[in-house]
JSON list of C-alpha atoms in Angstrom, two decimals:
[
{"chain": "A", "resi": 1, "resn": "UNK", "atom": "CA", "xyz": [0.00, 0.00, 0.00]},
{"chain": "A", "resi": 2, "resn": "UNK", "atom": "CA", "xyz": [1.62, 3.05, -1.14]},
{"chain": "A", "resi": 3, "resn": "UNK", "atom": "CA", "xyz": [2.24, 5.91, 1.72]},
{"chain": "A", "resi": 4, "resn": "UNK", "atom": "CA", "xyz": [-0.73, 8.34, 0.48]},
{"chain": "A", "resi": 5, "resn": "UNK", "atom": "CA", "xyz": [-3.28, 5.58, 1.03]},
{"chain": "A", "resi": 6, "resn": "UNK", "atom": "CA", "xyz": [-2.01, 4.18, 4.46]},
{"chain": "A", "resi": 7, "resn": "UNK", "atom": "CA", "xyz": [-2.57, 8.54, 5.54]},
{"chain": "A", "resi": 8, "resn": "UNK", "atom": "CA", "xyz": [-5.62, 8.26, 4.47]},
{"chain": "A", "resi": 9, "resn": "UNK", "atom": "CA", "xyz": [-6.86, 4.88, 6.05]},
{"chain": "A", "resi": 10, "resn": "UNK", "atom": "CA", "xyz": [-5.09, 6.17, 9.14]},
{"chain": "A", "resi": 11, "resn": "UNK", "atom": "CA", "xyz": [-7.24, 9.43, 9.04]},
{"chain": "A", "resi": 12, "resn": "UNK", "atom": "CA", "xyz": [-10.55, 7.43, 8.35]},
{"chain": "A", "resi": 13, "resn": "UNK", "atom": "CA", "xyz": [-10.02, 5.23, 11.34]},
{"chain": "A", "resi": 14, "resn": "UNK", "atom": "CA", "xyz": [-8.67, 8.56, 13.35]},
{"chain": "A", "resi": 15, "resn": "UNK", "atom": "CA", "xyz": [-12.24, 10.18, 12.47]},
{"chain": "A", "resi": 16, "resn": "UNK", "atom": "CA", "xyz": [-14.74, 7.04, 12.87]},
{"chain": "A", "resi": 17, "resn": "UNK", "atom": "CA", "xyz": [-13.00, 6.77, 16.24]},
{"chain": "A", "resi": 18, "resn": "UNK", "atom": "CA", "xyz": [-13.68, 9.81, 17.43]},
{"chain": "A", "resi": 19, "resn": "UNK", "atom": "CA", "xyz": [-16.90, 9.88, 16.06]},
{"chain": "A", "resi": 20, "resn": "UNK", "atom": "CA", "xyz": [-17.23, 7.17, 18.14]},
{"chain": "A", "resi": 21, "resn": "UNK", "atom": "CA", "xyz": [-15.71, 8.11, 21.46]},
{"chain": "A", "resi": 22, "resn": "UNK", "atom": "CA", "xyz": [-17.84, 11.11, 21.07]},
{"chain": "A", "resi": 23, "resn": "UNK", "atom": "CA", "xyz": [-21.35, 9.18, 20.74]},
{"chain": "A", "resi": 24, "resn": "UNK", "atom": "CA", "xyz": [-20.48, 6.04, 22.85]},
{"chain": "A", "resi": 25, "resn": "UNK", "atom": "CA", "xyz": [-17.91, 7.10, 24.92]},
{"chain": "A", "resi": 26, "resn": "UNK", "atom": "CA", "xyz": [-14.02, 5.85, 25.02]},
{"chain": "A", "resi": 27, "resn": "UNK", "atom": "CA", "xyz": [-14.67, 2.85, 27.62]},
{"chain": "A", "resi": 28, "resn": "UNK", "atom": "CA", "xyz": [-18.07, 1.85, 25.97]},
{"chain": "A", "resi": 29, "resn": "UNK", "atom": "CA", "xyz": [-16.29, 1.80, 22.21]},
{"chain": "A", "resi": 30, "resn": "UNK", "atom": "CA", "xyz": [-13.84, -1.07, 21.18]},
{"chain": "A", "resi": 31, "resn": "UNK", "atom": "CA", "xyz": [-11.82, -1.93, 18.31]},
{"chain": "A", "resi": 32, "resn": "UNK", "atom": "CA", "xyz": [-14.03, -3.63, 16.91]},
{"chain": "A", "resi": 33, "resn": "UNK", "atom": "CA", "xyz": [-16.53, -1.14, 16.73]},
{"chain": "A", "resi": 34, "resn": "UNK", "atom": "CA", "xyz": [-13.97, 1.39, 15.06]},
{"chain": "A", "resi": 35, "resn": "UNK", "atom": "CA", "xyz": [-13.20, -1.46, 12.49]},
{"chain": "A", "resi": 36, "resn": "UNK", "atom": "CA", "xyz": [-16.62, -2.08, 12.08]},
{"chain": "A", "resi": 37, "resn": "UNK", "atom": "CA", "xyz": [-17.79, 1.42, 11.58]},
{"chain": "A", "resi": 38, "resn": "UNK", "atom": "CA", "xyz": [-15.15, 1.07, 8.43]},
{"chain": "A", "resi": 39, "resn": "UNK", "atom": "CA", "xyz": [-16.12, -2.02, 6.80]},
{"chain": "A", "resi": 40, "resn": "UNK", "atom": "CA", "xyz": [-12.58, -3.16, 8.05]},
{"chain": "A", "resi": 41, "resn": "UNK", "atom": "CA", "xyz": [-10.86, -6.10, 10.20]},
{"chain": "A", "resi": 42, "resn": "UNK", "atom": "CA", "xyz": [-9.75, -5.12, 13.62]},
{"chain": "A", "resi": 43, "resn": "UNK", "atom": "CA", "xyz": [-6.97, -7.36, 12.65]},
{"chain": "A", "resi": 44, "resn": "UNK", "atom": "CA", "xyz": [-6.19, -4.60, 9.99]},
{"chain": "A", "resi": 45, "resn": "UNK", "atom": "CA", "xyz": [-6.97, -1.72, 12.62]},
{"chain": "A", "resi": 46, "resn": "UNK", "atom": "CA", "xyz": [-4.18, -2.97, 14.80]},
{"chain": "A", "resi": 47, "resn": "UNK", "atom": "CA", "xyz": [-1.99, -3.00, 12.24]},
{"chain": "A", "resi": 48, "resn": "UNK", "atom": "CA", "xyz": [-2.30, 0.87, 12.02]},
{"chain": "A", "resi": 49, "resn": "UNK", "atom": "CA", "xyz": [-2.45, 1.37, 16.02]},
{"chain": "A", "resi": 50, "resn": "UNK", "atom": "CA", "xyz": [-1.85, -0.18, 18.96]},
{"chain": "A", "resi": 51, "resn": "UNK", "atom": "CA", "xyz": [-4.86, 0.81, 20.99]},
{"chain": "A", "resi": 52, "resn": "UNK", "atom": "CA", "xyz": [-8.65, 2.05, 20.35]},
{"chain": "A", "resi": 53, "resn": "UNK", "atom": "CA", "xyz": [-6.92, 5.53, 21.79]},
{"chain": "A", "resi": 54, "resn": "UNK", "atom": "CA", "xyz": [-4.04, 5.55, 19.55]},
{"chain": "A", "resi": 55, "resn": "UNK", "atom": "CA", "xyz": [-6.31, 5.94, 16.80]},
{"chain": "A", "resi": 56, "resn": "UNK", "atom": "CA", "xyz": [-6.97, 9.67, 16.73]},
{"chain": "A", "resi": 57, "resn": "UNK", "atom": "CA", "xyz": [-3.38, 10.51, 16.91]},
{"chain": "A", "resi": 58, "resn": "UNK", "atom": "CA", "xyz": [-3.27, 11.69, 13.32]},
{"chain": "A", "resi": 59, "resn": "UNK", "atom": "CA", "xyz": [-6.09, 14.17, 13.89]},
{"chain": "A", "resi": 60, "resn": "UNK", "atom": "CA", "xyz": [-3.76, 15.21, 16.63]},
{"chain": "A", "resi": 61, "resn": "UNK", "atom": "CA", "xyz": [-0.22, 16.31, 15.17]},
{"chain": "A", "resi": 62, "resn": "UNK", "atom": "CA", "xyz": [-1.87, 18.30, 11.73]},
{"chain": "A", "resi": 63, "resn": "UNK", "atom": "CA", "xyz": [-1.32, 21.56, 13.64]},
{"chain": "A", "resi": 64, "resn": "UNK", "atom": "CA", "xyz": [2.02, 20.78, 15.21]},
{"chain": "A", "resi": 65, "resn": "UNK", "atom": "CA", "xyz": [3.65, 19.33, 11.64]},
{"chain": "A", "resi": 66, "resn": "UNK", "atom": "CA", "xyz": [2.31, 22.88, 10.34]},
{"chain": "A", "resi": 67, "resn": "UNK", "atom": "CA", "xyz": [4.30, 24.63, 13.26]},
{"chain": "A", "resi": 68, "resn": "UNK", "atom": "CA", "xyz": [7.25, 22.49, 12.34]},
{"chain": "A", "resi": 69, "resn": "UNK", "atom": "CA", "xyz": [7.36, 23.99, 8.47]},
{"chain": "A", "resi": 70, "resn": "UNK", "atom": "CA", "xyz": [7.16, 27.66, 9.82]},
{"chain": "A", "resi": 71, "resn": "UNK", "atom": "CA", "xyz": [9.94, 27.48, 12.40]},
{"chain": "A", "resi": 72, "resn": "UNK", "atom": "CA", "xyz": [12.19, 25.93, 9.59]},
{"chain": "A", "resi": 73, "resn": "UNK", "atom": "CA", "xyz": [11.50, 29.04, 7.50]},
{"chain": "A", "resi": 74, "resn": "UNK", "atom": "CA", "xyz": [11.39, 31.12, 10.49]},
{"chain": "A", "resi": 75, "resn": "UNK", "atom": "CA", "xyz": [13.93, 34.39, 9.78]},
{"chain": "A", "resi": 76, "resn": "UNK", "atom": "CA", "xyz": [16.73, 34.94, 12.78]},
{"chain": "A", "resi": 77, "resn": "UNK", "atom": "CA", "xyz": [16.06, 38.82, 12.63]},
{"chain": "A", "resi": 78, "resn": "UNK", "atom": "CA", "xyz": [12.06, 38.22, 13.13]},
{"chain": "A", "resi": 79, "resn": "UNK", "atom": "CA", "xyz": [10.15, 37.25, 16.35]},
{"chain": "A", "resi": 80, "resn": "UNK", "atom": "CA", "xyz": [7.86, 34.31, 16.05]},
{"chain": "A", "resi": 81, "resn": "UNK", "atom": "CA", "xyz": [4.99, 35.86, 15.93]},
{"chain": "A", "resi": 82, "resn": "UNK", "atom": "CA", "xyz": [6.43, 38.68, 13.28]},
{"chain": "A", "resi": 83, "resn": "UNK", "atom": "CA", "xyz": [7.26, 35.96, 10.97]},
{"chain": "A", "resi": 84, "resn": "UNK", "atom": "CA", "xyz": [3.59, 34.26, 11.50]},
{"chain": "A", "resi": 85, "resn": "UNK", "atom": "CA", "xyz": [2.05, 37.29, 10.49]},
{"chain": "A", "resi": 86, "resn": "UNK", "atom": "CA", "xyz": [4.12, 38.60, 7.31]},
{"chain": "A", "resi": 87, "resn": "UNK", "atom": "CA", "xyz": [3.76, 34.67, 6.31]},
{"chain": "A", "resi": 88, "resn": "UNK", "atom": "CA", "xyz": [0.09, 34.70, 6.33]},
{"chain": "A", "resi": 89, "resn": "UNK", "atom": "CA", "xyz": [0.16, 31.51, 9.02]},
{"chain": "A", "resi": 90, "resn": "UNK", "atom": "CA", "xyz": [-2.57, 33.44, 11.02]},
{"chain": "A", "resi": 91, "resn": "UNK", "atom": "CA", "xyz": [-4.20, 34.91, 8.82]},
{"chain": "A", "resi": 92, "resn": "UNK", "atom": "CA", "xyz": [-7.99, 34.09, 9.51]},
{"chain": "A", "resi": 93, "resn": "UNK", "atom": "CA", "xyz": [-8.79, 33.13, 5.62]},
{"chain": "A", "resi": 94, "resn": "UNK", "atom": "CA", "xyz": [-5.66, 30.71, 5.32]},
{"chain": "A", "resi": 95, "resn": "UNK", "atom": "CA", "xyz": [-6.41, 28.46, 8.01]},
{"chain": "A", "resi": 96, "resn": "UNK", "atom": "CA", "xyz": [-9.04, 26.03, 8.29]},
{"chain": "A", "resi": 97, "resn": "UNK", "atom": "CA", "xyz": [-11.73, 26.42, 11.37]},
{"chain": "A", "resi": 98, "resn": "UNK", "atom": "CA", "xyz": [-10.95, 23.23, 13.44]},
{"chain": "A", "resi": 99, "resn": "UNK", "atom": "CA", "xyz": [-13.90, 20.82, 12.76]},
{"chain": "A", "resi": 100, "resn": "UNK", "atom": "CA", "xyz": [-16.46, 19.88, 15.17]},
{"chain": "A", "resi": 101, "resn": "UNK", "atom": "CA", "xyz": [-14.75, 16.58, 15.89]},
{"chain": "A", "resi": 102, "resn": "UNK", "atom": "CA", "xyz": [-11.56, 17.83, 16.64]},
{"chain": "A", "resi": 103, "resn": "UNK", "atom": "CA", "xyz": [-12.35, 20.05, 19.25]},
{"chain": "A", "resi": 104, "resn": "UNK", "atom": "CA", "xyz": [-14.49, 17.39, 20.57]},
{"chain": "A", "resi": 105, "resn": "UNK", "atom": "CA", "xyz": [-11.24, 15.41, 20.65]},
{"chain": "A", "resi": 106, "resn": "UNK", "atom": "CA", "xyz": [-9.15, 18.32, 22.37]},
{"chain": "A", "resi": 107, "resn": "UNK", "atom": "CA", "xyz": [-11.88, 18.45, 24.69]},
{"chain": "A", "resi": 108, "resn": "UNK", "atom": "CA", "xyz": [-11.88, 14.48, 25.86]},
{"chain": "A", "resi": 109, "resn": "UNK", "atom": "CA", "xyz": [-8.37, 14.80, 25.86]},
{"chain": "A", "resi": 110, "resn": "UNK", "atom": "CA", "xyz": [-8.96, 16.38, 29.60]},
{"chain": "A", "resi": 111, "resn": "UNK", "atom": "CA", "xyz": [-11.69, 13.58, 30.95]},
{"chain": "A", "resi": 112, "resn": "UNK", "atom": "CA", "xyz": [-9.94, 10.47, 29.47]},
{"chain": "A", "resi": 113, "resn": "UNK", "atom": "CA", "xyz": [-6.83, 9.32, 30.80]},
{"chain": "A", "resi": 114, "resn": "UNK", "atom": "CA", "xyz": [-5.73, 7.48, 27.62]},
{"chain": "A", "resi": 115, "resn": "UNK", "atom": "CA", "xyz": [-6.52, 9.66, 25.17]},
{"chain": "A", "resi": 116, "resn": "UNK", "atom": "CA", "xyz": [-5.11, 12.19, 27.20]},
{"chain": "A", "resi": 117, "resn": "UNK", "atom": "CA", "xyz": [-1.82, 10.32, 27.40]},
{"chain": "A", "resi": 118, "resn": "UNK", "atom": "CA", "xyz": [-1.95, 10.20, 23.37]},
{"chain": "A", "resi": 119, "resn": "UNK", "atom": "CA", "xyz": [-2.50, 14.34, 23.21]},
{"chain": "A", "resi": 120, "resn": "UNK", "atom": "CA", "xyz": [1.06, 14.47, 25.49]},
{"chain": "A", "resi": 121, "resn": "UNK", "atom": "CA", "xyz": [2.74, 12.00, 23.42]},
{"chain": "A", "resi": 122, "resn": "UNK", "atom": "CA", "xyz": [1.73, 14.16, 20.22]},
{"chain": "A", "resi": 123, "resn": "UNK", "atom": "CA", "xyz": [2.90, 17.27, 21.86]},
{"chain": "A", "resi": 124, "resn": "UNK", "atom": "CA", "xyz": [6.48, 15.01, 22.82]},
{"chain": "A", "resi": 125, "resn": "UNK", "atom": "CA", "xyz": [7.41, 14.31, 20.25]},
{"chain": "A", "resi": 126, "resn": "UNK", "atom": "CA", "xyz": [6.74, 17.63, 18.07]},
{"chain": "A", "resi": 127, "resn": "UNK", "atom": "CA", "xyz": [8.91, 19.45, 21.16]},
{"chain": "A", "resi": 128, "resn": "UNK", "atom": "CA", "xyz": [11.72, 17.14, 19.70]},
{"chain": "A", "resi": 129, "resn": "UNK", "atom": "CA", "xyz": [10.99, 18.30, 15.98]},
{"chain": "A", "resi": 130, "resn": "UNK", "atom": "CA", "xyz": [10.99, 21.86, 17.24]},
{"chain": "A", "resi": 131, "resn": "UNK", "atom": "CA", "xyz": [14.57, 21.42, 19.13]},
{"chain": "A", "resi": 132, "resn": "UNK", "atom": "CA", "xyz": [16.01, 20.21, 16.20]},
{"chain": "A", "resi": 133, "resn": "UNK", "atom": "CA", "xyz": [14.41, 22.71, 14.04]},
{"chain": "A", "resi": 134, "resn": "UNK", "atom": "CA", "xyz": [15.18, 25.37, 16.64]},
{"chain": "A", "resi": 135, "resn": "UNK", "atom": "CA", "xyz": [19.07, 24.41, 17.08]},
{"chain": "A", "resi": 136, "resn": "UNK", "atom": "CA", "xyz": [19.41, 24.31, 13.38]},
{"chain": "A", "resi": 137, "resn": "UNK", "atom": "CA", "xyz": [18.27, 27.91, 12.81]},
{"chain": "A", "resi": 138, "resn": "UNK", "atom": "CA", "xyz": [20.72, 29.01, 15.68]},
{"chain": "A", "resi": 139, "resn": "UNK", "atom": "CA", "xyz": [23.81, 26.68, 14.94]},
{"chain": "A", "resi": 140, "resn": "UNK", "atom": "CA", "xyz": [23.54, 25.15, 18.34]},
{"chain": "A", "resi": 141, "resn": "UNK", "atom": "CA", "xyz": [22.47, 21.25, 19.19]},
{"chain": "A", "resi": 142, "resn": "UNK", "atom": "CA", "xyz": [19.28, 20.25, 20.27]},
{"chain": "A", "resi": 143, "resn": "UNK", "atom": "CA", "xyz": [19.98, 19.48, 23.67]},
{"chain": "A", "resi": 144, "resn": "UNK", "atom": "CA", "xyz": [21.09, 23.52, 24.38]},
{"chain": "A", "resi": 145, "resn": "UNK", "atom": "CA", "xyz": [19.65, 24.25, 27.08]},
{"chain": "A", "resi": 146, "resn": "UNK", "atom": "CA", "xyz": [17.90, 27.69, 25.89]},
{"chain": "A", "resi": 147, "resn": "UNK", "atom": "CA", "xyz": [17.09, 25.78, 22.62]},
{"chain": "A", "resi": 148, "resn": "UNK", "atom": "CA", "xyz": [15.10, 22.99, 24.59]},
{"chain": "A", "resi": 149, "resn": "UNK", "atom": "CA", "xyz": [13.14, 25.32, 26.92]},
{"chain": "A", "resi": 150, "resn": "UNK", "atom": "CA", "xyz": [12.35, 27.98, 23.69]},
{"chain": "A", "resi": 151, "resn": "UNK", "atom": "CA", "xyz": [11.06, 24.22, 22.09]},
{"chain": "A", "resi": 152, "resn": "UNK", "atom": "CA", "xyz": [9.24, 23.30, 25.40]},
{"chain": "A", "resi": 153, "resn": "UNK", "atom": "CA", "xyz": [8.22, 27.11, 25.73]},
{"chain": "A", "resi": 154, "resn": "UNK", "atom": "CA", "xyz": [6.60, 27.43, 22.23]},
{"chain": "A", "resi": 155, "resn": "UNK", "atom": "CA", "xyz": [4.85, 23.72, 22.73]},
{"chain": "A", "resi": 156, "resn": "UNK", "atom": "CA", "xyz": [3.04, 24.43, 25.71]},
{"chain": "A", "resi": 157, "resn": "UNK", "atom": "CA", "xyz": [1.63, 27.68, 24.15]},
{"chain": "A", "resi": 158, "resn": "UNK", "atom": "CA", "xyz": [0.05, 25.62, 21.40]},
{"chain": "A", "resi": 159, "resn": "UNK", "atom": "CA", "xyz": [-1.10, 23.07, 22.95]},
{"chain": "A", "resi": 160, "resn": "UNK", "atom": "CA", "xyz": [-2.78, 25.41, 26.04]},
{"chain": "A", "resi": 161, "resn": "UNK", "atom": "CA", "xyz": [-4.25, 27.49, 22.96]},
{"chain": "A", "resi": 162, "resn": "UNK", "atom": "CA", "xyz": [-5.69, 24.54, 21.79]},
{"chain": "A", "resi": 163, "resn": "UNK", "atom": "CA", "xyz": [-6.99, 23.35, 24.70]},
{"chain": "A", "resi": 164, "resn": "UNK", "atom": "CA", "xyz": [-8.66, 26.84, 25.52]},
{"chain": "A", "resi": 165, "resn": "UNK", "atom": "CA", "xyz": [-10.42, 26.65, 22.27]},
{"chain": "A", "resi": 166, "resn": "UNK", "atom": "CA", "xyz": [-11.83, 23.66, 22.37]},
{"chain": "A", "resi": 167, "resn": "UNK", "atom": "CA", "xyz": [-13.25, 24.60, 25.74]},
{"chain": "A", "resi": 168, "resn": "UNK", "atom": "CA", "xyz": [-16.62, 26.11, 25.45]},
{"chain": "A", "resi": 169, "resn": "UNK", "atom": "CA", "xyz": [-16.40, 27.96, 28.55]},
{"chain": "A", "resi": 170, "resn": "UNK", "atom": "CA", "xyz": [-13.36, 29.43, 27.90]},
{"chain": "A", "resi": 171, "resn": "UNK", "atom": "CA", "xyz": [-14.62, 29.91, 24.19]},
{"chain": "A", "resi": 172, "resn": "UNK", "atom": "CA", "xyz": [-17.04, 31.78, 25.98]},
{"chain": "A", "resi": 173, "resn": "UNK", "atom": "CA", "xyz": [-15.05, 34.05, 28.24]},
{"chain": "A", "resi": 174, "resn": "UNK", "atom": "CA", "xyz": [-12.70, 34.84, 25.06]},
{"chain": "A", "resi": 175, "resn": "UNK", "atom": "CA", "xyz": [-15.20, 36.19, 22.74]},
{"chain": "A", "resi": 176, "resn": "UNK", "atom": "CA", "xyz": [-14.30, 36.32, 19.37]},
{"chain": "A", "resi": 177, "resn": "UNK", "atom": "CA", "xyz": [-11.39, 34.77, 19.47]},
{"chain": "A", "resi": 178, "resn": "UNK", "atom": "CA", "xyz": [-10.86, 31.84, 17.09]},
{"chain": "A", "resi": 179, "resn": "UNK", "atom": "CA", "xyz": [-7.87, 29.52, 16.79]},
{"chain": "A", "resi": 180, "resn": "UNK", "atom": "CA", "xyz": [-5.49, 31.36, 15.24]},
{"chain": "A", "resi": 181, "resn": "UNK", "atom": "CA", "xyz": [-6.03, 34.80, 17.83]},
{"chain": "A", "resi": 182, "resn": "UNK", "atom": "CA", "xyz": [-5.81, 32.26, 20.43]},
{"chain": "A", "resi": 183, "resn": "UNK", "atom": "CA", "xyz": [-2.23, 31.22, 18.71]},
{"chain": "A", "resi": 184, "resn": "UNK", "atom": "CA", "xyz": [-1.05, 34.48, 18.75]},
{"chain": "A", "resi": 185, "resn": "UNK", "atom": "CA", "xyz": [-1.63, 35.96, 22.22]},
{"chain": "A", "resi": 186, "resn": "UNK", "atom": "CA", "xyz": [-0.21, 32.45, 23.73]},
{"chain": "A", "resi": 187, "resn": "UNK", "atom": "CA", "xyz": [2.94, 33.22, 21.52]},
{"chain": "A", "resi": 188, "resn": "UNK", "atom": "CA", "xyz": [3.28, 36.68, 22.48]},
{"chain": "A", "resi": 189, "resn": "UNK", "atom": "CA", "xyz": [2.94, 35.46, 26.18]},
{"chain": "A", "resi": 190, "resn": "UNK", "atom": "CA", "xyz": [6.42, 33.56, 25.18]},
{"chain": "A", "resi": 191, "resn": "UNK", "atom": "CA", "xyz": [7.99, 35.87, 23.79]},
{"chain": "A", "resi": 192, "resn": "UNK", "atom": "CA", "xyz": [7.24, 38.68, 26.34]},
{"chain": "A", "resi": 193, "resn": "UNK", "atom": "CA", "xyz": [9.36, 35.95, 28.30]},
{"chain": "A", "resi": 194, "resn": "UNK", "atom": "CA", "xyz": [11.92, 34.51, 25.79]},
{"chain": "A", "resi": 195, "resn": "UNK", "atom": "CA", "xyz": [14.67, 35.67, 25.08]},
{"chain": "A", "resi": 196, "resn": "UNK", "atom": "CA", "xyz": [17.05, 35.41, 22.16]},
{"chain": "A", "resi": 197, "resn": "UNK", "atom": "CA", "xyz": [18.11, 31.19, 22.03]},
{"chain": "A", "resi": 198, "resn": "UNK", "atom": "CA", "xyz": [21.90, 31.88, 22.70]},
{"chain": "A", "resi": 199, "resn": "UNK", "atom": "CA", "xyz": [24.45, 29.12, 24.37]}
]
């Protein structure tokens, strides 16, 4: 199966699963409910993940693999948040509304322990991405100490702005503000207390 089709089985199962979670809840839905909700074997689900929870992790890192291309073309005499807006990356008519289902995902991701586990692993890994990313554009290593907190620093303000949005209450409390203003004032928040990523 060539790579394009094994994304896009990967993001059928990640969407009938939360589709899923969402209606049944994550204890009362199995693998083979997922499979079956796909006309697939759960034999062939496992082979994609290795839990029922697993499952949504590609609706998960979208966002964060978008972050990744923007720090690599991210300009050493521009703040973050400078180069996000001359680039258009928050712009509110280039970038898709989060659907429905993902902020219902977000959202679990606080009530259920292993799909919460999942949205930390996601965010992990994409803090390693960001080091390396990070240390490249400053001609340090990853493990510099001011390049791993900037990566750790710039992680947690995504995922938090996430997390706020998919809250309704919060939604509430923050008027207006969609995904991408949400972005923004967390990054701003790091940068009022980053400084430049030196040895």
């Amino acid at each position: 199966m060539s790579d394009r089709r094994k994304h896009v089985m990967r993001t059928q199962i990640a969407r009938a699963a939360v589709e899923l979670f969402t209606a049944k809840g994550v204890s009362a839905t199995t693998g083979d409910d997922i499979a079956h909700e796909l006309g697939i074997s759960t034999r062939t689900l496992w082979r994609y993940f290795p839990s029922k929870e697993s499952c949504v992790r590609p609706l998960l890192t979208g966002g964060l693999d978008l972050m990744t291309e923007r720090l690599r073309t991210w300009p050493p005499e521009l703040s973050l948040t400078d180069h996000l807006e001359r680039s258009g990356a928050l712009a509110k008519d280039t970038e898709a509304p989060p659907t429905a289902s993902m902020i219902d995902l977000i959202r679990m991701t606080r009530t259920e322990p292993g799909l919460r586990a999942v949205w930390l692993d996601v965010h992990h890994s994409a803090e390693e991405v960001f080091a390396q990313v990070m240390a490249a554009r400053a001609g340090l290593t990853p493990d510099t100490l001011s390049v791993r907190v900037g990566a750790a620093t710039i992680n947690v303000a995504l995922r938090v702005a996430a997390e706020r949005f998919a809250d309704r209450e919060d939604r509430d409390e923050d008027g207006d503000q969609d995904m991408a203003d949400l972005i923004h004032a967390a990054l701003e928040v790091v940068e009022d207390g980053l400084g430049p990523i030196t040895r």
